[in-house]
Tab-separated table of N, CA and C in Angstrom:
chain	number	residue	atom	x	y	z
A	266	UNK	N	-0.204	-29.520	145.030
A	266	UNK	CA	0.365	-28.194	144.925
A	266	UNK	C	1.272	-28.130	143.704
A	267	UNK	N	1.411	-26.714	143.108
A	267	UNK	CA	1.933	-26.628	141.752
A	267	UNK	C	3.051	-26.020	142.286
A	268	UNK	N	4.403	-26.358	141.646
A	268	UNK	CA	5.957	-25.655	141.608
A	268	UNK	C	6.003	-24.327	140.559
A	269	UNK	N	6.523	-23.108	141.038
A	269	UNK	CA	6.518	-22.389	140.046
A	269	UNK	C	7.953	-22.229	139.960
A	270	UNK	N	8.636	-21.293	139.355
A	270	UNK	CA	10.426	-20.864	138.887
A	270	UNK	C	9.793	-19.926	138.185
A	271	UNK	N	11.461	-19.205	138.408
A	271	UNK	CA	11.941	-17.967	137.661
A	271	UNK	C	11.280	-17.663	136.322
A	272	UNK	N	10.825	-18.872	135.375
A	272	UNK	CA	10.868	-18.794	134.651
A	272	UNK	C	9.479	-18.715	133.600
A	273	UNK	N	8.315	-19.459	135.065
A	273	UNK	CA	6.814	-19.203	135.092
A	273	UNK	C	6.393	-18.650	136.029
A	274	UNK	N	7.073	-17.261	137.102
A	274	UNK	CA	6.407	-17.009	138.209
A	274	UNK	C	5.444	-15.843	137.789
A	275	UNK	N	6.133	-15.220	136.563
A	275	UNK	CA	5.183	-13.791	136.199
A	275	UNK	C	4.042	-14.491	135.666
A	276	UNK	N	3.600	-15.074	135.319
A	276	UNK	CA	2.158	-15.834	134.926
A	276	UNK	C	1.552	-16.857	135.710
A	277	UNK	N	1.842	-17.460	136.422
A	277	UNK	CA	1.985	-17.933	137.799
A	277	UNK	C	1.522	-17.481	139.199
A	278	UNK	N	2.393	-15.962	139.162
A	278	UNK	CA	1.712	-15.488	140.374
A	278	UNK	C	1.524	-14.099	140.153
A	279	UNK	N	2.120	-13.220	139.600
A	279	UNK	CA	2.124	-11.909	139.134
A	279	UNK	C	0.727	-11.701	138.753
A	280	UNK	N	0.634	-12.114	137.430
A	280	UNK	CA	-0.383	-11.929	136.266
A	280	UNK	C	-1.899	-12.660	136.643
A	281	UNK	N	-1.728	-13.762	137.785
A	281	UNK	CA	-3.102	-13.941	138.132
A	281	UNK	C	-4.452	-13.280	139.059
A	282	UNK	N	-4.992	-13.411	138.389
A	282	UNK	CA	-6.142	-12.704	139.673
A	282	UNK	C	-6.567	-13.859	140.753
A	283	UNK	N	-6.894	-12.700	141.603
A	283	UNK	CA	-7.253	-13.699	142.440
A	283	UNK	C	-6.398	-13.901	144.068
A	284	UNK	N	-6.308	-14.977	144.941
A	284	UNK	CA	-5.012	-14.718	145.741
A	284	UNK	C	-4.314	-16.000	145.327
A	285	UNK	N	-2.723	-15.557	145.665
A	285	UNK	CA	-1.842	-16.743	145.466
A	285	UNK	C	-1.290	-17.093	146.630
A	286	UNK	N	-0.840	-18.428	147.352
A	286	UNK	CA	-0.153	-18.221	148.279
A	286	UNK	C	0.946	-19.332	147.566
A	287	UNK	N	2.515	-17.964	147.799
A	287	UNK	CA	3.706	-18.801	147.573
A	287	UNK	C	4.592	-19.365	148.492
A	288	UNK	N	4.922	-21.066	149.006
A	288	UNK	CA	5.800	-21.417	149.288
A	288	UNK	C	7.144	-20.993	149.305
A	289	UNK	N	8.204	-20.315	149.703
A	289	UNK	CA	9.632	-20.352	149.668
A	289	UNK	C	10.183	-21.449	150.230
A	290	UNK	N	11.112	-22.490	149.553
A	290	UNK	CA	11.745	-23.369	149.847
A	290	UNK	C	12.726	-23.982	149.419
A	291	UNK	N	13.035	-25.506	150.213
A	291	UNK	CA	14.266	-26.180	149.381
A	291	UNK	C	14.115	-27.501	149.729
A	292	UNK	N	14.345	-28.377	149.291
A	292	UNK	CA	14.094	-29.867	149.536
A	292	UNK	C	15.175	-30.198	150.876
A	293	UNK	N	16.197	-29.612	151.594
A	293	UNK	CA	17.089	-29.699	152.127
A	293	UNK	C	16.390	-29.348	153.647
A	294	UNK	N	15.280	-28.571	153.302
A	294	UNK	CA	14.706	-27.687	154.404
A	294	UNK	C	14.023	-28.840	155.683
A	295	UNK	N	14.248	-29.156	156.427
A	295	UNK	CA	13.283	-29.646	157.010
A	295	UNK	C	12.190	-29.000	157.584
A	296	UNK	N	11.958	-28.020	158.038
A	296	UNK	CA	10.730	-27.001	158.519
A	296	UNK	C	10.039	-27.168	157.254
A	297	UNK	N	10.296	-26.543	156.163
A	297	UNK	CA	9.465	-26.624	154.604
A	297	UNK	C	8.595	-28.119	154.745
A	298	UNK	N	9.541	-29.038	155.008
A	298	UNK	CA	9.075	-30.151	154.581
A	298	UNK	C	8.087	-30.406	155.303
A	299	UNK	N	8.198	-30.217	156.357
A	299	UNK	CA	7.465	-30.250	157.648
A	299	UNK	C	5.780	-29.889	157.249
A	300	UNK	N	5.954	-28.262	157.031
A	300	UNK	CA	4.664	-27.678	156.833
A	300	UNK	C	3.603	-28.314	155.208
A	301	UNK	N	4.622	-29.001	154.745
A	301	UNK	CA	4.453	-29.257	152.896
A	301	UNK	C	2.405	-29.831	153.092
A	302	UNK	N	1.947	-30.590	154.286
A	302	UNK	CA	0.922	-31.385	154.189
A	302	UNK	C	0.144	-30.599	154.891
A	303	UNK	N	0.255	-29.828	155.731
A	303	UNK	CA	-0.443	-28.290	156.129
A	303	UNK	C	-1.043	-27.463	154.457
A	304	UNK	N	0.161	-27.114	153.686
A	304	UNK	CA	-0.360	-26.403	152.854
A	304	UNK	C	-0.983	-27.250	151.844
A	305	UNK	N	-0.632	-28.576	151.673
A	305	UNK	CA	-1.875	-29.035	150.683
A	305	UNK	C	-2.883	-29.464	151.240
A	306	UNK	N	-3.436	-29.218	152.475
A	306	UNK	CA	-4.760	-29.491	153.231
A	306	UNK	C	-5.507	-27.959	153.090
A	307	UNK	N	-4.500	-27.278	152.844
A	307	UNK	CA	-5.130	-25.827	152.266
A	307	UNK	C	-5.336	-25.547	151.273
A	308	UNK	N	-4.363	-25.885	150.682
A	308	UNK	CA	-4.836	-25.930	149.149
A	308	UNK	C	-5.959	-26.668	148.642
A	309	UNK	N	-6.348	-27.500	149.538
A	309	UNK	CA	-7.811	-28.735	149.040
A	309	UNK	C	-8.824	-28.054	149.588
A	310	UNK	N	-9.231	-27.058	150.697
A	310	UNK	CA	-9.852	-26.558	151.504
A	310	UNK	C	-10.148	-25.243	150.374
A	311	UNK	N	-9.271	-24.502	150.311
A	311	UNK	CA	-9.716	-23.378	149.535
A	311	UNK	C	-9.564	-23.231	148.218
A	312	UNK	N	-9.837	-24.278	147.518
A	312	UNK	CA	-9.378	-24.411	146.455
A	312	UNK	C	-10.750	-23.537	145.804
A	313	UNK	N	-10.248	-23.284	144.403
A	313	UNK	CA	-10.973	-22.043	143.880
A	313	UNK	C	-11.000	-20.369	144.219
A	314	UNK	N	-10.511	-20.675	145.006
A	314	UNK	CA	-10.327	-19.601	146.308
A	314	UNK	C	-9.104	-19.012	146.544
A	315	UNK	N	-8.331	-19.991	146.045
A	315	UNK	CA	-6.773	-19.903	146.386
A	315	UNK	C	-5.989	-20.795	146.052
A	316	UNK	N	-4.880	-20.416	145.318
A	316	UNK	CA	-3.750	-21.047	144.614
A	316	UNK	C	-2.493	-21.481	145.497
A	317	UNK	N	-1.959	-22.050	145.885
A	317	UNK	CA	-0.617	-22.477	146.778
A	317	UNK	C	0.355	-23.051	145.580
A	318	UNK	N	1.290	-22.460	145.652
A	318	UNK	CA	2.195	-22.681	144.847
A	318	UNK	C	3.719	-22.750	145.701
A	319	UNK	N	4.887	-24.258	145.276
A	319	UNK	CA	6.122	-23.610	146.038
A	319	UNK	C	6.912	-23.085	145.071
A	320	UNK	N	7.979	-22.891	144.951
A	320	UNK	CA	9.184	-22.214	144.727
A	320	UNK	C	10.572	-22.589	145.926
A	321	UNK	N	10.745	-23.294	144.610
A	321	UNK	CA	12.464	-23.751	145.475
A	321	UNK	C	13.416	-22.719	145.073
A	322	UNK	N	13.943	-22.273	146.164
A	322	UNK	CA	14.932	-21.011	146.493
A	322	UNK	C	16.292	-21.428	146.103
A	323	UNK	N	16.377	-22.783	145.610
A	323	UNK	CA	17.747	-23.169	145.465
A	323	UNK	C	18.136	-22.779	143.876
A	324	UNK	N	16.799	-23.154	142.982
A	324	UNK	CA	16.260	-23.287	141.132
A	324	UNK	C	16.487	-21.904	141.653
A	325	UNK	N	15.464	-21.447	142.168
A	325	UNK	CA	15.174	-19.793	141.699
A	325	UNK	C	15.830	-18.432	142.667
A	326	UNK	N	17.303	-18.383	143.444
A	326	UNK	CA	17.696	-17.838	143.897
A	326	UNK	C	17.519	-16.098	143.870
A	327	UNK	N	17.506	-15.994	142.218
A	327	UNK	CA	16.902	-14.303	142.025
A	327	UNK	C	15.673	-13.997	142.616
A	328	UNK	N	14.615	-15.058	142.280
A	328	UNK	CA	13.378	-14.271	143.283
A	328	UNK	C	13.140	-14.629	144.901
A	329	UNK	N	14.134	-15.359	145.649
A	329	UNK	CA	14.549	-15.087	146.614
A	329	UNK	C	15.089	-14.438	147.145
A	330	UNK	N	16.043	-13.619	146.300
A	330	UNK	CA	16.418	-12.068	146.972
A	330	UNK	C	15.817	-10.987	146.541
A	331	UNK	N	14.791	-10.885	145.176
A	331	UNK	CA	13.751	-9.881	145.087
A	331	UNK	C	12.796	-9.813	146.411
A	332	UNK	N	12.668	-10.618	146.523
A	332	UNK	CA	11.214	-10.710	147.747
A	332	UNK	C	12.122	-10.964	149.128
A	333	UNK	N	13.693	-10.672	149.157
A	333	UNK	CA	14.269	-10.302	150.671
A	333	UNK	C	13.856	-11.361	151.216
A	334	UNK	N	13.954	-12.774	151.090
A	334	UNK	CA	13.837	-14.039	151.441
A	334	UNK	C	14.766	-14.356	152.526
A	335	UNK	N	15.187	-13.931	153.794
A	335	UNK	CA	16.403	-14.112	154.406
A	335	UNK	C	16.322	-16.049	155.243
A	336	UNK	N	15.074	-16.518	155.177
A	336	UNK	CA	15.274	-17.783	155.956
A	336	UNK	C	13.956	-18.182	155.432
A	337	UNK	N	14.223	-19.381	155.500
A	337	UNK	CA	12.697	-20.216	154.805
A	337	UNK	C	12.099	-21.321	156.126
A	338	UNK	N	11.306	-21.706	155.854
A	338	UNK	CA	10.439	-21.533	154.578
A	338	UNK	C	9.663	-20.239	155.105
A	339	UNK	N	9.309	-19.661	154.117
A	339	UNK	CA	8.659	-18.193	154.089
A	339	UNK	C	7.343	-18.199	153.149
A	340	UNK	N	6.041	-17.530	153.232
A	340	UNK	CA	4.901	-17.874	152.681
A	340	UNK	C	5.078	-16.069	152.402
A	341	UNK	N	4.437	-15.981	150.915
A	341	UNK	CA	4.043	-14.931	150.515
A	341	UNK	C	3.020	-15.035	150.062
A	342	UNK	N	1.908	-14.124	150.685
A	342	UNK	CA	0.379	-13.997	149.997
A	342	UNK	C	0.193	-12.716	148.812
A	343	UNK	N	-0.147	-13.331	147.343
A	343	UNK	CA	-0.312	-12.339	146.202
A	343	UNK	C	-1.862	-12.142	146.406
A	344	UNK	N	-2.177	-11.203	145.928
A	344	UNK	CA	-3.484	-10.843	145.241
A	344	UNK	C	-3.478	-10.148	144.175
A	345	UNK	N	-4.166	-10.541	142.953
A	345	UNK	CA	-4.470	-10.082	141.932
A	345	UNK	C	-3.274	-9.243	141.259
């Protein structure tokens, strides 16, 4: 699974076609951590199909409160 930030999310997840699914997280998280081998068994499963990407909420706090992030870990599905 690929890490995105603030700083590659508009090309990352915005700007791609296709679906994205984003991780919200934090290394502190234990639930996150928990699910981390769930989503790369998905990510190997639908690959081509679908992108899984995380995002640590700690690096990227602004797009944790754009997207009203109130508790993690939280999955957001993009499309196109």
């Amino acid at each position: 699974m690929k890490e995105t930030c603030h700083g590659t999310f508009r090309e990352d997840v915005l700007h791609k076609k296709g679906l994205v699914l984003v991780d919200f997280w934090a290394p502190w998280c234990a639930p996150c951590r928990m699910i981390t081998p769930v989503l790369e068994e998905v990510a190997s499963d639908f690959s081509g199909k679908l992108d899984v990407l995380k995002l640590n909420v700690d690096e990227s706090p602004e797009l944790a409160m754009f997207f009203k992030i109130q508790s993690i870990p939280a999955l957001i599905l993009f499309k196109d």
